[in-house]
Amino acid sequence: DVKVTQSSRYLVKRTGEKVFLECVQDMDHENMFWYRQDPGLGLRLIYFSYDVKMKEKGDIPEGYSVSREKKERFSLILESASTNQTSMYLCASSPPGQQNYNEQFFGPGTRLTVL
Amino acid sequence: AQTVTQSQPEMSVQEAETVTLSCTYDTSESDYYLFWYKQPPSRQMILVIRQEAYKQQNATENRFSVNFQKAAKSFSLKISDSQLGDAAMYFCAYRSGGSRLTFGEGTQLTVNP
């Protein structure tokens, strides 16, 4: 089974702190994604990566950056956390091309609170 | 840009009954995929069912089936014989070229015993 893990289930940070959210997948997937989930807004794509050291902006990249130094690991970075970044963050991975409909496999999520 | 709309923020159903969750989408593409994902409380999101736009036959997975109306751009999920374990947030999602998914707002389903 595909396993996507995230470094923390719950995280509390202060405004202005630098925050790292880590995601690891064990299925050798090329594609990895970071979403934020907010009530009434569904999931919105922040960034995604289709290969090591490659990244693409999603729909809401402002205030975030990402790093993918190894294929299995995709990090989301909040350079200076703000209260409006309080949210649930979900990581996902998927195989390339037309394998399995590009089904995305999700991690358990990190609920981040910025005070 | 593609958009996905779930007009029912909340739905409820009695155990053993049938419920239908609605989803509409907007696209100019002819070839795409549609998905329903389930997010149980405090648990990971999992894929429930998927549909290729070029297939006319509606997808079915056990108690879960879809009603795909391509001309109307509608993709509803029907859950038959609802069980307590079906209680979750359900998301409709769309994908055309590439790997990106576009999600709807979600529908919170409550199953009453």
PDB file of C-alpha atoms in Angstrom:
ATOM      1  CA  ASP A   1       0.000   0.000   0.000  1.00  0.00           C
ATOM      2  CA  VAL A   2       1.055   3.544  -0.686  1.00  0.00           C
ATOM      3  CA  LYS A   3       2.005   5.382   2.405  1.00  0.00           C
ATOM      4  CA  VAL A   4       2.213   9.136   2.665  1.00  0.00           C
ATOM      5  CA  THR A   5       3.320  10.485   6.004  1.00  0.00           C
ATOM      6  CA  GLN A   6       3.470  14.006   7.353  1.00  0.00           C
ATOM      7  CA  SER A   7       5.817  15.072  10.102  1.00  0.00           C
ATOM      8  CA  SER A   8       3.203  16.431  12.502  1.00  0.00           C
ATOM      9  CA  ARG A   9      -0.551  16.017  13.006  1.00  0.00           C
ATOM     10  CA  TYR A  10      -0.833  19.230  15.021  1.00  0.00           C
ATOM     11  CA  LEU A  11       1.453  22.237  15.091  1.00  0.00           C
ATOM     12  CA  VAL A  12       1.220  25.557  16.911  1.00  0.00           C
ATOM     13  CA  LYS A  13       3.490  28.407  15.848  1.00  0.00           C
ATOM     14  CA  ARG A  14       3.776  32.114  16.470  1.00  0.00           C
ATOM     15  CA  THR A  15       3.408  34.874  13.934  1.00  0.00           C
ATOM     16  CA  GLY A  16       6.679  35.510  12.119  1.00  0.00           C
ATOM     17  CA  GLU A  17       8.150  32.075  12.757  1.00  0.00           C
ATOM     18  CA  LYS A  18       9.587  30.003   9.937  1.00  0.00           C
ATOM     19  CA  VAL A  19       7.624  26.787   9.643  1.00  0.00           C
ATOM     20  CA  PHE A  20       8.587  23.554   7.926  1.00  0.00           C
ATOM     21  CA  LEU A  21       6.020  20.919   7.029  1.00  0.00           C
ATOM     22  CA  GLU A  22       7.509  17.649   5.848  1.00  0.00           C
ATOM     23  CA  CYS A  23       5.949  14.985   3.678  1.00  0.00           C
ATOM     24  CA  VAL A  24       7.386  11.588   2.785  1.00  0.00           C
ATOM     25  CA  GLN A  25       6.004   8.959   0.404  1.00  0.00           C
ATOM     26  CA  ASP A  26       7.245   5.409  -0.006  1.00  0.00           C
ATOM     27  CA  MET A  27       5.945   4.497  -3.476  1.00  0.00           C
ATOM     28  CA  ASP A  28       8.576   6.138  -5.650  1.00  0.00           C
ATOM     29  CA  HIS A  29       5.981   8.567  -7.031  1.00  0.00           C
ATOM     30  CA  GLU A  30       7.194  11.333  -9.290  1.00  0.00           C
ATOM     31  CA  ASN A  31       4.437  13.794  -8.425  1.00  0.00           C
ATOM     32  CA  MET A  32       3.918  15.389  -5.035  1.00  0.00           C
ATOM     33  CA  PHE A  33       1.479  18.079  -3.959  1.00  0.00           C
ATOM     34  CA  TRP A  34       0.743  20.433  -1.109  1.00  0.00           C
ATOM     35  CA  TYR A  35      -2.827  21.593  -0.453  1.00  0.00           C
ATOM     36  CA  ARG A  36      -4.498  23.618   2.205  1.00  0.00           C
ATOM     37  CA  GLN A  37      -7.993  22.707   3.300  1.00  0.00           C
ATOM     38  CA  ASP A  38     -10.359  25.324   4.704  1.00  0.00           C
ATOM     39  CA  PRO A  39     -14.077  24.974   5.493  1.00  0.00           C
ATOM     40  CA  GLY A  40     -16.244  25.921   2.546  1.00  0.00           C
ATOM     41  CA  LEU A  41     -13.265  26.228   0.232  1.00  0.00           C
ATOM     42  CA  GLY A  42     -12.327  22.602  -0.274  1.00  0.00           C
ATOM     43  CA  LEU A  43      -8.721  21.797  -1.103  1.00  0.00           C
ATOM     44  CA  ARG A  44      -6.619  24.423  -2.800  1.00  0.00           C
ATOM     45  CA  LEU A  45      -3.306  23.618  -4.430  1.00  0.00           C
ATOM     46  CA  ILE A  46      -0.317  25.527  -3.055  1.00  0.00           C
ATOM     47  CA  TYR A  47       2.591  23.948  -4.930  1.00  0.00           C
ATOM     48  CA  PHE A  48       3.375  20.729  -6.687  1.00  0.00           C
ATOM     49  CA  SER A  49       6.459  18.967  -7.939  1.00  0.00           C
ATOM     50  CA  TYR A  50       6.815  16.485 -10.771  1.00  0.00           C
ATOM     51  CA  ASP A  51      10.445  15.606 -10.182  1.00  0.00           C
ATOM     52  CA  VAL A  52      13.343  16.187  -7.841  1.00  0.00           C
ATOM     53  CA  LYS A  53      14.286  19.874  -7.651  1.00  0.00           C
ATOM     54  CA  MET A  54      11.291  20.752  -9.860  1.00  0.00           C
ATOM     55  CA  LYS A  55       8.370  22.778  -8.585  1.00  0.00           C
ATOM     56  CA  GLU A  56       5.320  24.485  -9.977  1.00  0.00           C
ATOM     57  CA  LYS A  57       3.078  27.081  -8.388  1.00  0.00           C
ATOM     58  CA  GLY A  58      -0.458  26.068  -7.700  1.00  0.00           C
ATOM     59  CA  ASP A  59      -3.418  28.337  -7.159  1.00  0.00           C
ATOM     60  CA  ILE A  60      -2.367  29.956  -3.878  1.00  0.00           C
ATOM     61  CA  PRO A  61       1.458  30.000  -3.637  1.00  0.00           C
ATOM     62  CA  GLU A  62       1.797  33.393  -1.956  1.00  0.00           C
ATOM     63  CA  GLY A  63       3.502  33.165   1.406  1.00  0.00           C
ATOM     64  CA  TYR A  64       4.781  29.640   0.788  1.00  0.00           C
ATOM     65  CA  SER A  65       7.788  27.959  -0.750  1.00  0.00           C
ATOM     66  CA  VAL A  66       8.709  24.321  -1.282  1.00  0.00           C
ATOM     67  CA  SER A  67      11.741  22.104  -1.478  1.00  0.00           C
ATOM     68  CA  ARG A  68      12.232  18.730  -3.092  1.00  0.00           C
ATOM     69  CA  GLU A  69      15.792  17.519  -2.719  1.00  0.00           C
ATOM     70  CA  LYS A  70      14.915  13.824  -2.740  1.00  0.00           C
ATOM     71  CA  LYS A  71      12.227  12.017  -4.671  1.00  0.00           C
ATOM     72  CA  GLU A  72      10.415  10.751  -1.596  1.00  0.00           C
ATOM     73  CA  ARG A  73      10.357  14.015   0.344  1.00  0.00           C
ATOM     74  CA  PHE A  74       8.496  17.252  -0.332  1.00  0.00           C
ATOM     75  CA  SER A  75       8.688  20.103   2.149  1.00  0.00           C
ATOM     76  CA  LEU A  76       6.393  23.090   2.503  1.00  0.00           C
ATOM     77  CA  ILE A  77       7.941  26.201   4.030  1.00  0.00           C
ATOM     78  CA  LEU A  78       6.186  29.183   5.540  1.00  0.00           C
ATOM     79  CA  GLU A  79       8.950  31.794   5.572  1.00  0.00           C
ATOM     80  CA  SER A  80       7.149  34.046   8.056  1.00  0.00           C
ATOM     81  CA  ALA A  81       3.967  32.504   9.397  1.00  0.00           C
ATOM     82  CA  SER A  82       0.876  34.642   9.602  1.00  0.00           C
ATOM     83  CA  THR A  83      -2.466  34.046  11.283  1.00  0.00           C
ATOM     84  CA  ASN A  84      -4.214  33.683   7.921  1.00  0.00           C
ATOM     85  CA  GLN A  85      -2.089  30.601   7.307  1.00  0.00           C
ATOM     86  CA  THR A  86      -3.868  28.765  10.098  1.00  0.00           C
ATOM     87  CA  SER A  87      -5.293  25.782   8.250  1.00  0.00           C
ATOM     88  CA  MET A  88      -5.161  22.056   7.578  1.00  0.00           C
ATOM     89  CA  TYR A  89      -2.304  21.172   5.222  1.00  0.00           C
ATOM     90  CA  LEU A  90      -2.496  18.019   3.158  1.00  0.00           C
ATOM     91  CA  CYS A  91       0.288  16.388   1.209  1.00  0.00           C
ATOM     92  CA  ALA A  92      -0.352  13.973  -1.656  1.00  0.00           C
ATOM     93  CA  SER A  93       1.615  11.960  -4.183  1.00  0.00           C
ATOM     94  CA  SER A  94       0.795  10.288  -7.486  1.00  0.00           C
ATOM     95  CA  PRO A  95       2.517   8.240 -10.156  1.00  0.00           C
ATOM     96  CA  PRO A  96       3.369   9.849 -13.493  1.00  0.00           C
ATOM     97  CA  GLY A  97       1.523   9.759 -16.791  1.00  0.00           C
ATOM     98  CA  GLN A  98      -1.625   7.718 -17.097  1.00  0.00           C
ATOM     99  CA  GLN A  99      -0.841   5.170 -14.413  1.00  0.00           C
ATOM    100  CA  ASN A 100      -3.838   4.546 -12.192  1.00  0.00           C
ATOM    101  CA  TYR A 101      -5.601   7.641 -13.489  1.00  0.00           C
ATOM    102  CA  ASN A 102      -2.885   9.626 -11.699  1.00  0.00           C
ATOM    103  CA  GLU A 103      -4.743   8.790  -8.495  1.00  0.00           C
ATOM    104  CA  GLN A 104      -3.469  10.946  -5.677  1.00  0.00           C
ATOM    105  CA  PHE A 105      -2.663   9.367  -2.320  1.00  0.00           C
ATOM    106  CA  PHE A 106      -2.970  11.622   0.682  1.00  0.00           C
ATOM    107  CA  GLY A 107      -1.196  11.985   3.978  1.00  0.00           C
ATOM    108  CA  PRO A 108      -3.079  12.397   7.269  1.00  0.00           C
ATOM    109  CA  GLY A 109      -2.737  16.174   7.274  1.00  0.00           C
ATOM    110  CA  THR A 110      -1.125  18.725   9.570  1.00  0.00           C
ATOM    111  CA  ARG A 111      -3.381  21.107  11.418  1.00  0.00           C
ATOM    112  CA  LEU A 112      -1.358  24.285  11.782  1.00  0.00           C
ATOM    113  CA  THR A 113      -2.368  27.053  14.149  1.00  0.00           C
ATOM    114  CA  VAL A 114      -0.526  30.362  13.949  1.00  0.00           C
ATOM    115  CA  LEU A 115      -0.989  32.565  17.018  1.00  0.00           C
TER     116      LEU A 115
ATOM    117  CA  ALA B   1      -9.930  27.631 -15.674  1.00  0.00           C
ATOM    118  CA  GLN B   2     -11.759  24.548 -14.574  1.00  0.00           C
ATOM    119  CA  THR B   3     -14.066  24.836 -11.599  1.00  0.00           C
ATOM    120  CA  VAL B   4     -15.838  22.223  -9.520  1.00  0.00           C
ATOM    121  CA  THR B   5     -18.942  23.051  -7.497  1.00  0.00           C
ATOM    122  CA  GLN B   6     -20.593  21.048  -4.746  1.00  0.00           C
ATOM    123  CA  SER B   7     -23.768  22.884  -3.864  1.00  0.00           C
ATOM    124  CA  GLN B   8     -24.625  20.834  -0.767  1.00  0.00           C
ATOM    125  CA  PRO B   9     -22.372  21.763   2.172  1.00  0.00           C
ATOM    126  CA  GLU B  10     -24.153  19.217   4.370  1.00  0.00           C
ATOM    127  CA  MET B  11     -26.289  16.155   3.787  1.00  0.00           C
ATOM    128  CA  SER B  12     -27.768  13.554   6.081  1.00  0.00           C
ATOM    129  CA  VAL B  13     -29.152  10.083   5.512  1.00  0.00           C
ATOM    130  CA  GLN B  14     -30.670   7.340   7.606  1.00  0.00           C
ATOM    131  CA  GLU B  15     -28.691   4.163   7.957  1.00  0.00           C
ATOM    132  CA  ALA B  16     -29.561   1.678   5.160  1.00  0.00           C
ATOM    133  CA  GLU B  17     -31.072   4.415   3.000  1.00  0.00           C
ATOM    134  CA  THR B  18     -29.722   5.887  -0.234  1.00  0.00           C
ATOM    135  CA  VAL B  19     -28.226   9.350  -0.619  1.00  0.00           C
ATOM    136  CA  THR B  20     -26.985  11.287  -3.635  1.00  0.00           C
ATOM    137  CA  LEU B  21     -24.282  13.938  -3.473  1.00  0.00           C
ATOM    138  CA  SER B  22     -24.168  16.491  -6.272  1.00  0.00           C
ATOM    139  CA  CYS B  23     -21.214  17.841  -8.203  1.00  0.00           C
ATOM    140  CA  THR B  24     -21.029  20.046 -11.266  1.00  0.00           C
ATOM    141  CA  TYR B  25     -17.951  21.212 -13.110  1.00  0.00           C
ATOM    142  CA  ASP B  26     -17.003  23.614 -15.811  1.00  0.00           C
ATOM    143  CA  THR B  27     -14.494  22.764 -18.514  1.00  0.00           C
ATOM    144  CA  SER B  28     -13.852  23.222 -22.205  1.00  0.00           C
ATOM    145  CA  GLU B  29     -11.882  19.987 -22.408  1.00  0.00           C
ATOM    146  CA  SER B  30     -13.310  16.842 -23.960  1.00  0.00           C
ATOM    147  CA  ASP B  31     -11.014  14.341 -22.283  1.00  0.00           C
ATOM    148  CA  TYR B  32     -10.787  14.374 -18.496  1.00  0.00           C
ATOM    149  CA  TYR B  33     -11.235  12.361 -15.339  1.00  0.00           C
ATOM    150  CA  LEU B  34     -13.571  12.834 -12.403  1.00  0.00           C
ATOM    151  CA  PHE B  35     -13.158  11.543  -8.877  1.00  0.00           C
ATOM    152  CA  TRP B  36     -14.946  11.294  -5.578  1.00  0.00           C
ATOM    153  CA  TYR B  37     -12.740  11.319  -2.490  1.00  0.00           C
ATOM    154  CA  LYS B  38     -13.828  10.540   1.063  1.00  0.00           C
ATOM    155  CA  GLN B  39     -12.278  12.114   4.161  1.00  0.00           C
ATOM    156  CA  PRO B  40     -13.455  10.381   7.358  1.00  0.00           C
ATOM    157  CA  PRO B  41     -13.144  12.297  10.625  1.00  0.00           C
ATOM    158  CA  SER B  42      -9.471  12.558  11.622  1.00  0.00           C
ATOM    159  CA  ARG B  43      -8.480  10.069   8.948  1.00  0.00           C
ATOM    160  CA  GLN B  44      -6.750  10.200   5.599  1.00  0.00           C
ATOM    161  CA  MET B  45      -8.515  11.067   2.395  1.00  0.00           C
ATOM    162  CA  ILE B  46      -9.145   8.067   0.186  1.00  0.00           C
ATOM    163  CA  LEU B  47     -10.421   7.608  -3.342  1.00  0.00           C
ATOM    164  CA  VAL B  48     -13.980   6.295  -3.549  1.00  0.00           C
ATOM    165  CA  ILE B  49     -14.656   6.128  -7.253  1.00  0.00           C
ATOM    166  CA  ARG B  50     -13.421   7.540 -10.568  1.00  0.00           C
ATOM    167  CA  GLN B  51     -14.803   8.084 -14.054  1.00  0.00           C
ATOM    168  CA  GLU B  52     -13.188   8.722 -17.409  1.00  0.00           C
ATOM    169  CA  ALA B  53     -15.086  11.253 -19.483  1.00  0.00           C
ATOM    170  CA  TYR B  54     -14.850   9.183 -22.663  1.00  0.00           C
ATOM    171  CA  LYS B  55     -16.625   6.251 -21.017  1.00  0.00           C
ATOM    172  CA  GLN B  56     -20.390   6.409 -21.281  1.00  0.00           C
ATOM    173  CA  GLN B  57     -20.956   3.727 -18.689  1.00  0.00           C
ATOM    174  CA  ASN B  58     -21.281   5.007 -15.161  1.00  0.00           C
ATOM    175  CA  ALA B  59     -18.651   3.738 -12.732  1.00  0.00           C
ATOM    176  CA  THR B  60     -19.695   1.513  -9.830  1.00  0.00           C
ATOM    177  CA  GLU B  61     -17.772   0.355  -6.781  1.00  0.00           C
ATOM    178  CA  ASN B  62     -19.876  -1.857  -4.519  1.00  0.00           C
ATOM    179  CA  ARG B  63     -22.427   0.458  -2.822  1.00  0.00           C
ATOM    180  CA  PHE B  64     -21.035   3.541  -4.547  1.00  0.00           C
ATOM    181  CA  SER B  65     -22.050   4.572  -8.042  1.00  0.00           C
ATOM    182  CA  VAL B  66     -21.982   7.723 -10.099  1.00  0.00           C
ATOM    183  CA  ASN B  67     -24.380   9.411 -12.462  1.00  0.00           C
ATOM    184  CA  PHE B  68     -22.160  11.033 -15.072  1.00  0.00           C
ATOM    185  CA  GLN B  69     -23.951  13.453 -17.382  1.00  0.00           C
ATOM    186  CA  LYS B  70     -21.267  14.795 -19.695  1.00  0.00           C
ATOM    187  CA  ALA B  71     -23.441  17.268 -21.582  1.00  0.00           C
ATOM    188  CA  ALA B  72     -24.755  18.705 -18.331  1.00  0.00           C
ATOM    189  CA  LYS B  73     -21.285  18.594 -16.740  1.00  0.00           C
ATOM    190  CA  SER B  74     -22.702  16.792 -13.758  1.00  0.00           C
ATOM    191  CA  PHE B  75     -21.095  14.018 -11.704  1.00  0.00           C
ATOM    192  CA  SER B  76     -23.181  12.895  -8.739  1.00  0.00           C
ATOM    193  CA  LEU B  77     -22.328  10.173  -6.237  1.00  0.00           C
ATOM    194  CA  LYS B  78     -24.949   7.726  -5.036  1.00  0.00           C
ATOM    195  CA  ILE B  79     -24.387   5.782  -1.850  1.00  0.00           C
ATOM    196  CA  SER B  80     -26.735   2.842  -1.408  1.00  0.00           C
ATOM    197  CA  ASP B  81     -27.477   1.049   1.843  1.00  0.00           C
ATOM    198  CA  SER B  82     -25.711   3.789   3.811  1.00  0.00           C
ATOM    199  CA  GLN B  83     -23.598   2.679   6.746  1.00  0.00           C
ATOM    200  CA  LEU B  84     -22.348   4.541   9.787  1.00  0.00           C
ATOM    201  CA  GLY B  85     -18.829   4.283   8.360  1.00  0.00           C
ATOM    202  CA  ASP B  86     -19.889   6.314   5.345  1.00  0.00           C
ATOM    203  CA  ALA B  87     -20.043   9.436   7.492  1.00  0.00           C
ATOM    204  CA  ALA B  88     -17.332  11.716   6.151  1.00  0.00           C
ATOM    205  CA  MET B  89     -16.537  14.775   4.098  1.00  0.00           C
ATOM    206  CA  TYR B  90     -16.837  13.960   0.408  1.00  0.00           C
ATOM    207  CA  PHE B  91     -14.947  15.868  -2.262  1.00  0.00           C
ATOM    208  CA  CYS B  92     -15.552  15.853  -5.973  1.00  0.00           C
ATOM    209  CA  ALA B  93     -12.427  16.417  -8.092  1.00  0.00           C
ATOM    210  CA  TYR B  94     -11.555  16.981 -11.746  1.00  0.00           C
ATOM    211  CA  ARG B  95      -8.415  16.339 -13.756  1.00  0.00           C
ATOM    212  CA  SER B  96      -7.649  16.883 -17.434  1.00  0.00           C
ATOM    213  CA  GLY B  97      -4.111  17.012 -18.830  1.00  0.00           C
ATOM    214  CA  GLY B  98      -1.298  16.775 -16.330  1.00  0.00           C
ATOM    215  CA  SER B  99      -1.501  15.649 -12.738  1.00  0.00           C
ATOM    216  CA  ARG B 100      -3.304  18.518 -11.045  1.00  0.00           C
ATOM    217  CA  LEU B 101      -6.655  17.981  -9.404  1.00  0.00           C
ATOM    218  CA  THR B 102      -9.274  20.666  -8.937  1.00  0.00           C
ATOM    219  CA  PHE B 103     -11.512  20.023  -5.929  1.00  0.00           C
ATOM    220  CA  GLY B 104     -14.990  21.120  -5.018  1.00  0.00           C
ATOM    221  CA  GLU B 105     -15.907  22.668  -1.684  1.00  0.00           C
ATOM    222  CA  GLY B 106     -16.896  19.380  -0.105  1.00  0.00           C
ATOM    223  CA  THR B 107     -20.113  17.877   1.288  1.00  0.00           C
ATOM    224  CA  GLN B 108     -20.292  16.766   4.911  1.00  0.00           C
ATOM    225  CA  LEU B 109     -22.346  13.574   5.093  1.00  0.00           C
ATOM    226  CA  THR B 110     -23.976  12.511   8.349  1.00  0.00           C
ATOM    227  CA  VAL B 111     -25.402   9.011   8.702  1.00  0.00           C
ATOM    228  CA  ASN B 112     -28.109   8.701  11.334  1.00  0.00           C
ATOM    229  CA  PRO B 113     -28.639   5.357  13.086  1.00  0.00           C
TER     230      PRO B 113
END
